[in-house]
Backbone as a ProteinNet text record, in pm:
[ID]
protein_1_A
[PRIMARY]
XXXXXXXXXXXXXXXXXXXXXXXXXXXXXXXXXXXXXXXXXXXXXXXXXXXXXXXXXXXXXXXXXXXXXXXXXXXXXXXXXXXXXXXXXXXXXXXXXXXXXXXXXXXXXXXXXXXXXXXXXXXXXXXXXXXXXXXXXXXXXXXXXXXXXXXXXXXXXXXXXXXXXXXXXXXXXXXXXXXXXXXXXXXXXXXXXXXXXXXXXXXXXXXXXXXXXXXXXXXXXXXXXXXXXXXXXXXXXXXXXXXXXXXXXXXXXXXXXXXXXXXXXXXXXXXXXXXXXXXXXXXXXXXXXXXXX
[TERTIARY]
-358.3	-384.9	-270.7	-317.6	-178.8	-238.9	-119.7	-158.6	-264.4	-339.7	-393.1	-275.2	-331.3	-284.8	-259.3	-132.3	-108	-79.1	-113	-89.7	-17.9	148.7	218.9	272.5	240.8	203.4	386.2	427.2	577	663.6	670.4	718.2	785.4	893.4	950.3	1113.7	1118.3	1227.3	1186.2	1335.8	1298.5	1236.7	1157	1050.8	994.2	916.9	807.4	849.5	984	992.8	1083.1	1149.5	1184.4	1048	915.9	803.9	737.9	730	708	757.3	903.1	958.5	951.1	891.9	889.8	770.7	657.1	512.1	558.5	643.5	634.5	697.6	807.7	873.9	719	661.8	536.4	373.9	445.6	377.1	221.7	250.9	181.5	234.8	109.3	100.1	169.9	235.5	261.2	265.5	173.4	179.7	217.6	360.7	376.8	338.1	330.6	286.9	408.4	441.4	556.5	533.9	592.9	602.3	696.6	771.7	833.7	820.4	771.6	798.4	903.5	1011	1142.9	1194.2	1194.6	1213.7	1147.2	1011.8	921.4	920.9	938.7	975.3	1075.1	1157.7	1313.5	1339.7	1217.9	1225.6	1092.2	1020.7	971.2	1040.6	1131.2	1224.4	1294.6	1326	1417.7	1309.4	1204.8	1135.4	1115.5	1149.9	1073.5	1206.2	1306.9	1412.8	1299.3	1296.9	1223.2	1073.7	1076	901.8	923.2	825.5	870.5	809.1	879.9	869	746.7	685.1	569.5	470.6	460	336.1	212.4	114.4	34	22.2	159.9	134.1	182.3	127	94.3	274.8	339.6	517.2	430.5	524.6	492.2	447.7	352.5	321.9	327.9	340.2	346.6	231.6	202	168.3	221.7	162.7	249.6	137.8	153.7	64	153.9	109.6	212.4	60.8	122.5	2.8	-41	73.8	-9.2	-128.9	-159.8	-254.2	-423.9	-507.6	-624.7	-623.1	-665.4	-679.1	-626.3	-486.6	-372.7	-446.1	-487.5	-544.1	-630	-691.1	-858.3	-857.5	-756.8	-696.1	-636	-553.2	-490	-627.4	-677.9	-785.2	-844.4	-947.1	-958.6	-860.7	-734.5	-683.8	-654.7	-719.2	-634.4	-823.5	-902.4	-987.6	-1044.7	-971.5	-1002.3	-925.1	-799.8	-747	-802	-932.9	-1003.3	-954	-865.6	-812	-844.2	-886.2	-924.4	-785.7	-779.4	-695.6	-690.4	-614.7	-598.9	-573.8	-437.7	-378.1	-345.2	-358.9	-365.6	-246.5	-147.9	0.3	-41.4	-38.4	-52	89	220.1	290	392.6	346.5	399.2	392.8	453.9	472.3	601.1	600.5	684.3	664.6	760	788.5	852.6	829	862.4	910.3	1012.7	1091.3	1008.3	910.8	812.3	667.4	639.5	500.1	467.8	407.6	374.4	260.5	129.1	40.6	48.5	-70.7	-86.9	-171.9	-205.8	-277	-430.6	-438.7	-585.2	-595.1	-490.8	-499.9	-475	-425.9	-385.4	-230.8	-166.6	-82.9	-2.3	113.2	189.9	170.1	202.7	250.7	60.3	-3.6	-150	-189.9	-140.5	-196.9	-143.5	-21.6	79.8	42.5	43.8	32	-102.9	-207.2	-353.1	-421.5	-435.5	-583.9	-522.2	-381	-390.5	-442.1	-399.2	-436.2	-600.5	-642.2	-784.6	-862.9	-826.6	-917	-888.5	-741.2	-690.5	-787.5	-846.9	-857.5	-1018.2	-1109.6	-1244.1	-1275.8	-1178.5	-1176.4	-1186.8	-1076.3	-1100.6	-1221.5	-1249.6	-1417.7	-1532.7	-1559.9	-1645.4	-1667.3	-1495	-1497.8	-1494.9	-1522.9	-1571	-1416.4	-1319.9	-1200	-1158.7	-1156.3	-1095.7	-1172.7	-1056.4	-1147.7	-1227	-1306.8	-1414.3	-1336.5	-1225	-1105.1	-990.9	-989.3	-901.5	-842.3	-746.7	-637.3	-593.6	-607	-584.4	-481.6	-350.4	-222.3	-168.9	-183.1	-156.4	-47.8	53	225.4	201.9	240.7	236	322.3	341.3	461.1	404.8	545.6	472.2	544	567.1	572.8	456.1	369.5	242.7	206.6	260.3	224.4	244	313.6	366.1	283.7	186.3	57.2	-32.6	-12	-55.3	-203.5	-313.2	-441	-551	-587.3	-718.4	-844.7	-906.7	-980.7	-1132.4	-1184.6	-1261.1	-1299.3	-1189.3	-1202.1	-1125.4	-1067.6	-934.3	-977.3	-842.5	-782.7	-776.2	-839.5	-800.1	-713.2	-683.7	-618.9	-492.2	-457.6	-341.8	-317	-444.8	-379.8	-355.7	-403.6	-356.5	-241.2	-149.1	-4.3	101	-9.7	28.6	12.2	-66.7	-94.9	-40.7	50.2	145.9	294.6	335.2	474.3	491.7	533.2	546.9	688.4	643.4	758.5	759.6	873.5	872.8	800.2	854.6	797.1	677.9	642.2	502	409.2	410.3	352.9	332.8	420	439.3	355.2	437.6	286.3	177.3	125.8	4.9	-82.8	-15.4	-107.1	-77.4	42.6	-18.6	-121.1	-147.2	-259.8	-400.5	-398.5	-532.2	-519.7	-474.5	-432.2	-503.6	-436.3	-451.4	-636.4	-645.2	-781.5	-905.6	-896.5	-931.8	-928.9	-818.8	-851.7	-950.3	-911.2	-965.9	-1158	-1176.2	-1357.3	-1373.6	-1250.2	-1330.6	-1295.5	-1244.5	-1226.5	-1353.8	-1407.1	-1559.1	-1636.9	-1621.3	-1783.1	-1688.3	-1580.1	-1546.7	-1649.5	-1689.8	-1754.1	-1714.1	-1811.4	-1786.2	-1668.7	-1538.2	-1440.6	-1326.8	-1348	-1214.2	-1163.4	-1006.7	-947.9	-875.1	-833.4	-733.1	-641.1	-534.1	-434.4	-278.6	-280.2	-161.5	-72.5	72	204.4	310.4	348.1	454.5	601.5	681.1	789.5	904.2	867.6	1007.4	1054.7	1168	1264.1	1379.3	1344.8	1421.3	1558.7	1641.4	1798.5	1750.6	1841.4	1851.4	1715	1646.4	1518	1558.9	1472.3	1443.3	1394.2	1321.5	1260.4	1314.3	1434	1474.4	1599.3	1599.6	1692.5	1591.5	1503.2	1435.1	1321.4	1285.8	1263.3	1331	1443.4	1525.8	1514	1563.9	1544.7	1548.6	1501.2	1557.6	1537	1466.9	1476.2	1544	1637.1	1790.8	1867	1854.7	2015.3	2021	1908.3	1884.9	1921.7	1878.5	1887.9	2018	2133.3	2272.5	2230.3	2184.9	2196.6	2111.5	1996.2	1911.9	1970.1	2046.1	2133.5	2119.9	2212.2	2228.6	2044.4	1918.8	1843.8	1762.4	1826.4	1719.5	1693.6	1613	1599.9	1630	1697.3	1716.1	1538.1	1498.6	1439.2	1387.1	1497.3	1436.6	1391.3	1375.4	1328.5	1221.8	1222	1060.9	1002	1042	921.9	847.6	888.7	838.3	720.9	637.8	501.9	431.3	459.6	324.4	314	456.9	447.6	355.1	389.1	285.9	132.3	154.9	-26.4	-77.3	-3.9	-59.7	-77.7	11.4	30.8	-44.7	-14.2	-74.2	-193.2	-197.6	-322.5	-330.1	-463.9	-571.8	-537.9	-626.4	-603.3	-584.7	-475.9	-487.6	-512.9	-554.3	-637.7	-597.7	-672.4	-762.8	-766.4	-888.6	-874.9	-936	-788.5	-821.9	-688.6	-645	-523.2	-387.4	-300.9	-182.5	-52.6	41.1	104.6	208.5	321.6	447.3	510.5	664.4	722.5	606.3	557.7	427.9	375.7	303.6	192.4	103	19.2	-86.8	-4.9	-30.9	93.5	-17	28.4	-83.9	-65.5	-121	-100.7	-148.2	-120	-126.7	-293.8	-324.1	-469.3	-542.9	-470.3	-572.6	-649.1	-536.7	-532.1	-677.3	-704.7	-772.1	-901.2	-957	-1059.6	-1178.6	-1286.8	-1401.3	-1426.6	-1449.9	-1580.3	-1463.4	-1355.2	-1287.4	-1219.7	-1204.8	-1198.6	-1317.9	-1445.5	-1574.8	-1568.3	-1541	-1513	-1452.5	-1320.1	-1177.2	-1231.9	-1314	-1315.8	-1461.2	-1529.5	-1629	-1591.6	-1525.2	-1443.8	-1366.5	-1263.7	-1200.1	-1297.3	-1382.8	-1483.9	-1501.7	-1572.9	-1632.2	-1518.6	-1421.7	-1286.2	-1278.2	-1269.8	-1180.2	-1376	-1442	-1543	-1581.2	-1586.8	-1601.7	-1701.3	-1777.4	-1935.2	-1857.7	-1868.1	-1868.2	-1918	-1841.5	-1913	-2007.9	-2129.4	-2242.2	-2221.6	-2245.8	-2240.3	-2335.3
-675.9	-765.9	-865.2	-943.7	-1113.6	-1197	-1300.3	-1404.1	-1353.4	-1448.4	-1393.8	-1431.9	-1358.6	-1374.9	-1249.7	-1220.2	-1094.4	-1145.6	-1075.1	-1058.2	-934	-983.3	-856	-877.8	-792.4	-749	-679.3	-722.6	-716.7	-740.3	-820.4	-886.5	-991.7	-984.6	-1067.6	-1021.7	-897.8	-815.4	-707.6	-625.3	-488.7	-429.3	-327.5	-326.7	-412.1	-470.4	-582	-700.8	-740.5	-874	-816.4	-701.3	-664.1	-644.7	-564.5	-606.1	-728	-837.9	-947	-1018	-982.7	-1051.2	-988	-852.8	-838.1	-865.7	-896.2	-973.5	-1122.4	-1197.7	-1301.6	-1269.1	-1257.4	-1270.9	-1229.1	-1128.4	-1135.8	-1258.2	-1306.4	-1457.1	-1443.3	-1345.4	-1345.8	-1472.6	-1538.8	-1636.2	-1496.1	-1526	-1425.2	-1483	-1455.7	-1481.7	-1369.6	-1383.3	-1300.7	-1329.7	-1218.4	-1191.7	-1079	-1208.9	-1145.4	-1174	-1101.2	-1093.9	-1274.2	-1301.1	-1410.9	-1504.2	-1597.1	-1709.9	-1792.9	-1754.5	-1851.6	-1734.3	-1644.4	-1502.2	-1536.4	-1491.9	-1488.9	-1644.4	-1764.3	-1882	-1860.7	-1850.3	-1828.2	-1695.2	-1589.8	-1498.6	-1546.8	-1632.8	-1690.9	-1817.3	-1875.5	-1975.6	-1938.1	-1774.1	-1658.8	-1669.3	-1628	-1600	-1713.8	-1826.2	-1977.4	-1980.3	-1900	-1898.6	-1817.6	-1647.8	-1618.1	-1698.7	-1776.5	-1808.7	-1891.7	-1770.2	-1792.2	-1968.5	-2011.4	-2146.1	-2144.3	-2270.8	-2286.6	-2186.1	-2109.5	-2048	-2155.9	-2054.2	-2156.4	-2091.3	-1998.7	-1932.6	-2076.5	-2054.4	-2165.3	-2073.6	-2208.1	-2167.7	-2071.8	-1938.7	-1874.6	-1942.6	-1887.6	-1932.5	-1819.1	-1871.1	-1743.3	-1727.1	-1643	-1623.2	-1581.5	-1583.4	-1509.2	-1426.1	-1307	-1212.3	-1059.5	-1065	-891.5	-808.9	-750.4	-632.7	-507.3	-484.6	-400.7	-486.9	-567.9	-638.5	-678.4	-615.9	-652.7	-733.3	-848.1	-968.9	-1052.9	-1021.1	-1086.9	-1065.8	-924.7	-909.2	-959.9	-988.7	-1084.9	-1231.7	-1250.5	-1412.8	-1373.6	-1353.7	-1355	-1393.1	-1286.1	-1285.6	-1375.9	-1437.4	-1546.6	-1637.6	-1691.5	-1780.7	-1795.5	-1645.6	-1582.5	-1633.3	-1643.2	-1628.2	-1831.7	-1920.9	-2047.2	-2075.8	-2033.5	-2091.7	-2134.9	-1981.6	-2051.8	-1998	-1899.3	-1829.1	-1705.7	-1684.3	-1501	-1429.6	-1319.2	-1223.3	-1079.4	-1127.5	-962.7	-887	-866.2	-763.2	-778.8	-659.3	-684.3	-547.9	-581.2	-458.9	-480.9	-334.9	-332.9	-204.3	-316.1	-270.8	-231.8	-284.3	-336.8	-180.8	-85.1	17.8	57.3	143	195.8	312.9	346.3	519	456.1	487.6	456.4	598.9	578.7	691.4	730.3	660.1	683.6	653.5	743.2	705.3	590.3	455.5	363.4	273	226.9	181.8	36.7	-33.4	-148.1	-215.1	-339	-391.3	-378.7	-305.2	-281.6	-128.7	-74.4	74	211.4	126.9	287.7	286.6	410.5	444.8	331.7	314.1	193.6	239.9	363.3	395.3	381.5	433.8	409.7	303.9	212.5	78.3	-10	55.7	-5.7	50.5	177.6	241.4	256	290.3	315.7	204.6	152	54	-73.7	-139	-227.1	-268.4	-186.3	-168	-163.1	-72.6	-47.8	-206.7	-227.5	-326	-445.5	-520.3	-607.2	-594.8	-486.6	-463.3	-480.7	-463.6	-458.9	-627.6	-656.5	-837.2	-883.2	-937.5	-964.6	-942.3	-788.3	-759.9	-830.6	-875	-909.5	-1024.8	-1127.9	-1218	-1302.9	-1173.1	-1212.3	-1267.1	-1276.9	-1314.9	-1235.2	-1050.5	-951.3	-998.8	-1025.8	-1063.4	-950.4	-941.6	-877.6	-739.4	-785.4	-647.3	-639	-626.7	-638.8	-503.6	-536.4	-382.8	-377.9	-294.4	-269.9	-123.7	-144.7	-38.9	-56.8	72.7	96.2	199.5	165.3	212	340.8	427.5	570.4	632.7	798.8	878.9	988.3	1077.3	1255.8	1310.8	1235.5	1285.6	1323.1	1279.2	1291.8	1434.5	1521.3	1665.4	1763.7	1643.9	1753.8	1643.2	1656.2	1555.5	1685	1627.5	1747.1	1687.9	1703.7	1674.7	1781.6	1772.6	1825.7	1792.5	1877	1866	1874	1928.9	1977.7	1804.9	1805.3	1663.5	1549.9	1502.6	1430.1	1291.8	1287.1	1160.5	1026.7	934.4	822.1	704.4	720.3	635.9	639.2	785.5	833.3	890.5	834.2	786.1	958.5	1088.5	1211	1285.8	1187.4	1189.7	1163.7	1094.4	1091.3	1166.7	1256.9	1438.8	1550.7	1536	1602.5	1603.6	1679.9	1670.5	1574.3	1438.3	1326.5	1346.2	1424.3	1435.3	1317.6	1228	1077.9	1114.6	1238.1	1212	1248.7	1357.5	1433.2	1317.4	1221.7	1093.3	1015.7	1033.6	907.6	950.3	1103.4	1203.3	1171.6	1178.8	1198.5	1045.3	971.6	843	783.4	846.3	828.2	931.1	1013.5	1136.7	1086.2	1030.5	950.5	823.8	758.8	637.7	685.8	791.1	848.4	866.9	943.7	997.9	903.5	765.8	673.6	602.7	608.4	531.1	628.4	743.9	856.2	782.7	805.4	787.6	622.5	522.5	332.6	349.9	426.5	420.6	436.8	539.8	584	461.1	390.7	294.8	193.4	128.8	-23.9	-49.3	-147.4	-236.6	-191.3	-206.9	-157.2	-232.9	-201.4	-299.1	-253.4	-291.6	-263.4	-127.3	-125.2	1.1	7.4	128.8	167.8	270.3	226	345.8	358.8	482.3	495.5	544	460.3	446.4	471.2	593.9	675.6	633.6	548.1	488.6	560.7	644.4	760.6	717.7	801.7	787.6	642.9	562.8	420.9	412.5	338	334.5	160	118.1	-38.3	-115.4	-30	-30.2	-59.9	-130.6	-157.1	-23.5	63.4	185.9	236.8	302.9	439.6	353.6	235.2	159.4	69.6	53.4	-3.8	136.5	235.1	384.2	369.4	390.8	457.7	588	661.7	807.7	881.4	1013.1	1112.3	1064.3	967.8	897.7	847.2	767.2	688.3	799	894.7	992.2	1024	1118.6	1173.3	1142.3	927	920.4	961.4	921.1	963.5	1064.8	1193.6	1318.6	1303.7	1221.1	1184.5	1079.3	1011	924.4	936.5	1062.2	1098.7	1117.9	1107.9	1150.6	1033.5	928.2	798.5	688.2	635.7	534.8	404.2	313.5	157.7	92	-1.6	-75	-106.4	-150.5	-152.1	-36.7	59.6	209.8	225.4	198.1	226.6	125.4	-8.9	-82.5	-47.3	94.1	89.5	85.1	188.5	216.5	145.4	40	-20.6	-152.1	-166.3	-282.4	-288.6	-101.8	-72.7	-26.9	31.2	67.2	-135.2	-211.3	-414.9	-448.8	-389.9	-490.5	-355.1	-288.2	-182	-223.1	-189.5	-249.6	-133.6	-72.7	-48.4	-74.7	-37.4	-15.4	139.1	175.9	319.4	389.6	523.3	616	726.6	802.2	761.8	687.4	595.2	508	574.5	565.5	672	745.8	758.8	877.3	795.5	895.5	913.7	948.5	821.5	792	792.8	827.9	845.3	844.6	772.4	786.3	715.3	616	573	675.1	773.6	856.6	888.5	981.8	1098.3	1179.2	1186	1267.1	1389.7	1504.4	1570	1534.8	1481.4	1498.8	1612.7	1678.6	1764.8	1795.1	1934	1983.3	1908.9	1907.2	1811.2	1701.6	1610.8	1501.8	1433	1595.6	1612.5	1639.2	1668.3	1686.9	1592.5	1595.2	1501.4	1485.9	1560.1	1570.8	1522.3	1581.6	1512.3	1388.3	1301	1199.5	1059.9	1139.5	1061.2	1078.3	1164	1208	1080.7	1084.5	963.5	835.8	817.1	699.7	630.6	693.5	638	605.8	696.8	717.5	567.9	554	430	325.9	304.7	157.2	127.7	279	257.8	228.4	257.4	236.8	93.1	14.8	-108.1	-210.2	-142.5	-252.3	-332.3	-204.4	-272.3	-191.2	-282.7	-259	-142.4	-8.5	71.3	-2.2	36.8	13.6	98.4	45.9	178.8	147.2	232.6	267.5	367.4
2036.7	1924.5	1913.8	1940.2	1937.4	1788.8	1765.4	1697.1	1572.4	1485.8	1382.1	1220.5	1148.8	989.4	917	896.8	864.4	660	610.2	438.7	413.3	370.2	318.6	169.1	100.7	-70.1	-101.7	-203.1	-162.4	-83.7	-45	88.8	31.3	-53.1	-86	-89.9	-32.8	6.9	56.5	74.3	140.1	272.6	261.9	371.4	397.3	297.1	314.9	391	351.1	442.7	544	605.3	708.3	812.3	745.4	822.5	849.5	768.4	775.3	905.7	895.5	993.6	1103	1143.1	1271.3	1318.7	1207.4	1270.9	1288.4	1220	1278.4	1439.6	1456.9	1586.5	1667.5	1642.6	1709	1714.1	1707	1681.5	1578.5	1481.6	1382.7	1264.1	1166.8	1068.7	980.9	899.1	784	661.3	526.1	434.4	346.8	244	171.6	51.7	-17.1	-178.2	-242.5	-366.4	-404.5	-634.9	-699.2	-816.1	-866	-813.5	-849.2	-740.2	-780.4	-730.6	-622.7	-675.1	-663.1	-529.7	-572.8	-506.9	-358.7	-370.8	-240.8	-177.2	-204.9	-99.9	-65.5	-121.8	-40.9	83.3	36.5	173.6	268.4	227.2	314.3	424.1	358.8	420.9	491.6	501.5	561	686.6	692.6	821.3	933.6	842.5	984.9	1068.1	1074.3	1230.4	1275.8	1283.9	1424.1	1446.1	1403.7	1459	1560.3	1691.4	1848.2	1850.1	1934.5	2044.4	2098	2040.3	2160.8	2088.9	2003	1962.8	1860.5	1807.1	1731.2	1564.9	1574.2	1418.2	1320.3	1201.3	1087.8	1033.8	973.8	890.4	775.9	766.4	651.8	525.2	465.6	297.2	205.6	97.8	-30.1	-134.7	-208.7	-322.8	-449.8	-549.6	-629.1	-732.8	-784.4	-857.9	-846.1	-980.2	-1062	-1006.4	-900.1	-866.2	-940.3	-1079.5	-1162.8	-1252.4	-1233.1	-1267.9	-1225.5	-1299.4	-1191.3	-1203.2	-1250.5	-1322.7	-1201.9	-1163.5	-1035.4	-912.4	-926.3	-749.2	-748.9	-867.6	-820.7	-777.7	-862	-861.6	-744.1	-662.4	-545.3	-428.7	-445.6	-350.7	-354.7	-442.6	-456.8	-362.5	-413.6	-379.2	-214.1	-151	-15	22.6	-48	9.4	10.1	-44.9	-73.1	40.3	81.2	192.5	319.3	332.1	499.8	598.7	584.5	713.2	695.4	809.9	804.3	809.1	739.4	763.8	844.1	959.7	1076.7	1035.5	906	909.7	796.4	678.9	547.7	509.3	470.8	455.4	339.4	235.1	136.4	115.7	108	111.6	-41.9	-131.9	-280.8	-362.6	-412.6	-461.1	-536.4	-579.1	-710.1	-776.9	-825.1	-902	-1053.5	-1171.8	-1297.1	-1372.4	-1420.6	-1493.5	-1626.1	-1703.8	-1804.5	-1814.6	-1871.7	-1882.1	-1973.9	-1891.3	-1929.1	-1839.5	-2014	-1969.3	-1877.9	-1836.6	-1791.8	-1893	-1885.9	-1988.9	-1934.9	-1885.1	-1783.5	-1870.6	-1939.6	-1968.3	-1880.5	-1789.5	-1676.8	-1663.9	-1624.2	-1571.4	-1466.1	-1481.3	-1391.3	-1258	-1187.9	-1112.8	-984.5	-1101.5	-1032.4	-994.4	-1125	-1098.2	-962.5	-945.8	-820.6	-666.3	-693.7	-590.2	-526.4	-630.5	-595.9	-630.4	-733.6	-767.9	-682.4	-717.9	-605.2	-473.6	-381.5	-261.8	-251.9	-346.6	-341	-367.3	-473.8	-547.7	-417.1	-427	-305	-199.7	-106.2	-7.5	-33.9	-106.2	-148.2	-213	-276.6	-278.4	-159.5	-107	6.6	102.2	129.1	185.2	109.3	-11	-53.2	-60.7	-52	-57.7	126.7	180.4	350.7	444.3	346.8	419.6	543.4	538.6	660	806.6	917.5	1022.2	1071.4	1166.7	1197.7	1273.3	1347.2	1365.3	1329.5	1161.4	1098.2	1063.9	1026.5	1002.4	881.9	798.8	655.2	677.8	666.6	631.1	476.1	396	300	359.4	252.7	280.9	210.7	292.3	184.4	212	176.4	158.4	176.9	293.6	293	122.3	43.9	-109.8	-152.9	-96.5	-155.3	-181	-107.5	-90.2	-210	-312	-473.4	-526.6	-475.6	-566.1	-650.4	-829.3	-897	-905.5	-877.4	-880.8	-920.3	-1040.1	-1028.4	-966.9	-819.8	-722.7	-844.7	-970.2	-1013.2	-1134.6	-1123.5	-1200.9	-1202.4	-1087.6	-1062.8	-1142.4	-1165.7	-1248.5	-1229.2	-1170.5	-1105.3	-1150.2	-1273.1	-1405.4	-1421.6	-1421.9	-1441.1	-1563.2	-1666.5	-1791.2	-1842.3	-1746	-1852	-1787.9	-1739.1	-1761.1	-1929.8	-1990.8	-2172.2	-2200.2	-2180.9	-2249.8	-2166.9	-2079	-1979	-1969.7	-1926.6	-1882.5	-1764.2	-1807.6	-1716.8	-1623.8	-1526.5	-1409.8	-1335.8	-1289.9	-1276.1	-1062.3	-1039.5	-907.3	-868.6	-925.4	-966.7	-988.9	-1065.3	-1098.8	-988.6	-903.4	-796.6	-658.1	-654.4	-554.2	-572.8	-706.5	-715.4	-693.1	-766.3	-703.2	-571.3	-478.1	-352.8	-270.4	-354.2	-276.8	-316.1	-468.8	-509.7	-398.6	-349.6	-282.9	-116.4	-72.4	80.4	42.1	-63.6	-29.7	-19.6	-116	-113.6	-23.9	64	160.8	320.8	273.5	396.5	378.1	250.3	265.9	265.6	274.2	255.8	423.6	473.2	639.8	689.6	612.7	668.8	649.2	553.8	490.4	555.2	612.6	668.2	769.5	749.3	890.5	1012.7	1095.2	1247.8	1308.1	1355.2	1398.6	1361.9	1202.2	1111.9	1113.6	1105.2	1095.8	957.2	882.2	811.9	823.8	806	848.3	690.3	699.1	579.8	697.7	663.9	692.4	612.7	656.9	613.7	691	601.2	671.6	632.4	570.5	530	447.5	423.9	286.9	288.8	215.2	319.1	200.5	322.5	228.1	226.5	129	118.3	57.9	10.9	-73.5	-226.2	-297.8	-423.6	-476.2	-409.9	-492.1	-550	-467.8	-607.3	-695.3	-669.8	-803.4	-903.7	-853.8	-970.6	-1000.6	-930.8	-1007.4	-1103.3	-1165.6	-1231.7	-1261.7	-1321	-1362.8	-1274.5	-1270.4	-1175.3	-1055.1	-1002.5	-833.7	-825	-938.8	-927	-891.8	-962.9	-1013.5	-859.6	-812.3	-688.6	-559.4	-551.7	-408.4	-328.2	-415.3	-319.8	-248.1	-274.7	-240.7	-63.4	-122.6	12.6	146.8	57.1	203.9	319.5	342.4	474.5	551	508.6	573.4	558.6	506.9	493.7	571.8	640	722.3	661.8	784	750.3	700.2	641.9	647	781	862.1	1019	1056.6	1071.8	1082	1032.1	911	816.1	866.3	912	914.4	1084.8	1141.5	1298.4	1308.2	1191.5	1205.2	1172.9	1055.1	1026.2	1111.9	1150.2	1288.9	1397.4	1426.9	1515.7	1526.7	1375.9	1343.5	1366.4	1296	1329.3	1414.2	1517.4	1664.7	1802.2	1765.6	1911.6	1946.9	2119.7	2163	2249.9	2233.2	2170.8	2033.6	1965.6	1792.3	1752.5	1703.7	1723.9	1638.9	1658.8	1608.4	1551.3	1470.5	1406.6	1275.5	1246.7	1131	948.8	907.5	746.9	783.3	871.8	923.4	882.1	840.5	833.5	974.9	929.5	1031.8	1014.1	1102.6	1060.5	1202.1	1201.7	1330.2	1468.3	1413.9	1538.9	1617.3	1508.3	1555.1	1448.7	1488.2	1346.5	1335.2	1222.9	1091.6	1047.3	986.3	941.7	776.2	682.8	565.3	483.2	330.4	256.3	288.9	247.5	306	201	58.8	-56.9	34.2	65.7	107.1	219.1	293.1	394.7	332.3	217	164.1	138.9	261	218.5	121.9	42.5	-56.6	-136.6	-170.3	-282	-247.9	-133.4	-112.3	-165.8	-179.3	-197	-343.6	-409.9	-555.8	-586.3	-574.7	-577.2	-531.6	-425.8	-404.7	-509.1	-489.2	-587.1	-782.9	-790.9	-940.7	-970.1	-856	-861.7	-834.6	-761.2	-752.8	-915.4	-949.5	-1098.8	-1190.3	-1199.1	-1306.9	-1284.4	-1163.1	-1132.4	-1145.2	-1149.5	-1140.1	-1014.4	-943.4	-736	-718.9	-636.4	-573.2	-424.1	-474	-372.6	-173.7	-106.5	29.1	42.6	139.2	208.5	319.6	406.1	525.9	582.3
[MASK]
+++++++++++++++++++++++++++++++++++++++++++++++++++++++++++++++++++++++++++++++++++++++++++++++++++++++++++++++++++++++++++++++++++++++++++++++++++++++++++++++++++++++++++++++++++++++++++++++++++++++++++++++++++++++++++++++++++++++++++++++++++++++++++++++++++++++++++++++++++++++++++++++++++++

């Protein structure tokens, strides 16, 4: 897979524009999407040195939209979808852990709205709005945290919102809407169009990250302790470079990846039926025409 239009969702630092920039040097178009403005051109102005000689990628462009926002992802899409360029490769890389329980103006949980409905909703705009090219790649950034994902399988939560009637553990919170996140994406893998792939990318515990300092709370206090076992930014960004750029397209699509391979994720995680549970739950919460297949 060469050339094409990659869309990375936080990418206005961090991972995101350490991945950014290794799709451009790969003579990928890269458009980032970032919360500020002023912020995301200036790390877009960062990327036009590597853009190789002699290629036909278009100079980076930006967006701007607060992804705990539906309202933003619709408008984004939209605006991703007025441009006229198909998109190859869609990083839905933009995530976060919050030290309290706090709503969105949509009424859910922050951490859901960031971690899970984004990606979801983002990724189903775009499909509807016909923008994903026909072998397009959809990587949602995830975590083997996921595995202290507290979920009820009998009636799971897609909202978040009965973390207000709980003991709001700041990481417990953060598990869990990347396990609602994984499972959701395990059954839209099944219903994507013939072509398209999805893959969750597990880039490890990263040092030089915005996460566990704008976490705050026990993921602030904590990270020192994790240091020694945390990857550069350049490190985390190996896999989803390579789930974008590998040729073949690699396999399998819905699977969990880590270290540029299949990862096994939590057995929850692995659950059909409660994947179709989760994924249909969220269409209906966010107001998205389910895929058939």
């Amino acid at each position: 897979m060469s050339g094409g239009t990659a869309v990375v969702t936080g990418g206005s630092s961090g991972l995101g524009l350490v991945t950014a920039r290794r799709l451009v040097e790969t003579g990928r178009s890269v458009v980032l999407v970032g919360r500020e403005a002023t912020r995301t051109r200036a790390a877009a102005d960062s990327l036009r040195g590597p853009v190789p000689a002699g290629g036909d990628a278009a100079p980076p462009t930006t967006y701007t939209a607060d992804p705990e926002q539906w309202s933003q992802v619709r408008a984004l899409a939209a605006e991703l979808a007025a441009a006229g360029r198909p998109v190859d490769i869609l990083l839905n890389n933009a995530g976060a852990a919050f030290p309290r329980y706090e709503r969105t103006p949509d009424g859910v949980e922050r951490a859901y709205a960031l971690n899970h409905h984004a990606p979801f909703l983002l990724t189903h705009a775009l499909l509807a709005e016909g923008v994903l090219a026909r072998e397009a790649r959809i990587i949602n950034m995830s975590s083997f945290v996921e595995k202290r994902g507290r979920l009820d399988a009998a009636d799971p939560d897609v909202a978040g919102t009965s973390w207000g009637k709980r003991l709001y553990h700041q990481v417990n919170v953060y598990a869990t809407s990347e396990l609602v996140s994984l499972l959701a994406a395990r059954e839209l893998a099944r219903r994507l169009p013939e072509g398209m792939s999805l893959y969750n990318a597990d880039p490890g515990m990263g040092r030089g990250t915005a996460m566990n300092s704008n976490a705050g709370g026990l993921m602030r206090l904590t990270a020192p302790l994790f240091r020694p076992f945390a990857v550069t930014p350049d490190e985390g960004a190996r896999t989803p470079v390579w789930l974008a750029t590998a040729s073949p397209a690699p396999s399998p699509s819905g699977g969990f990846f880590s270290e540029s391979r299949p990862d096994t994720p939590s057995g929850r995680a692995l659950d059909d039926a409660l994947a179709r549970t989760v994924y249909t739950r969220t269409a209906a919460l966010l107001g998205v025409e389910p895929l058939t297949r």
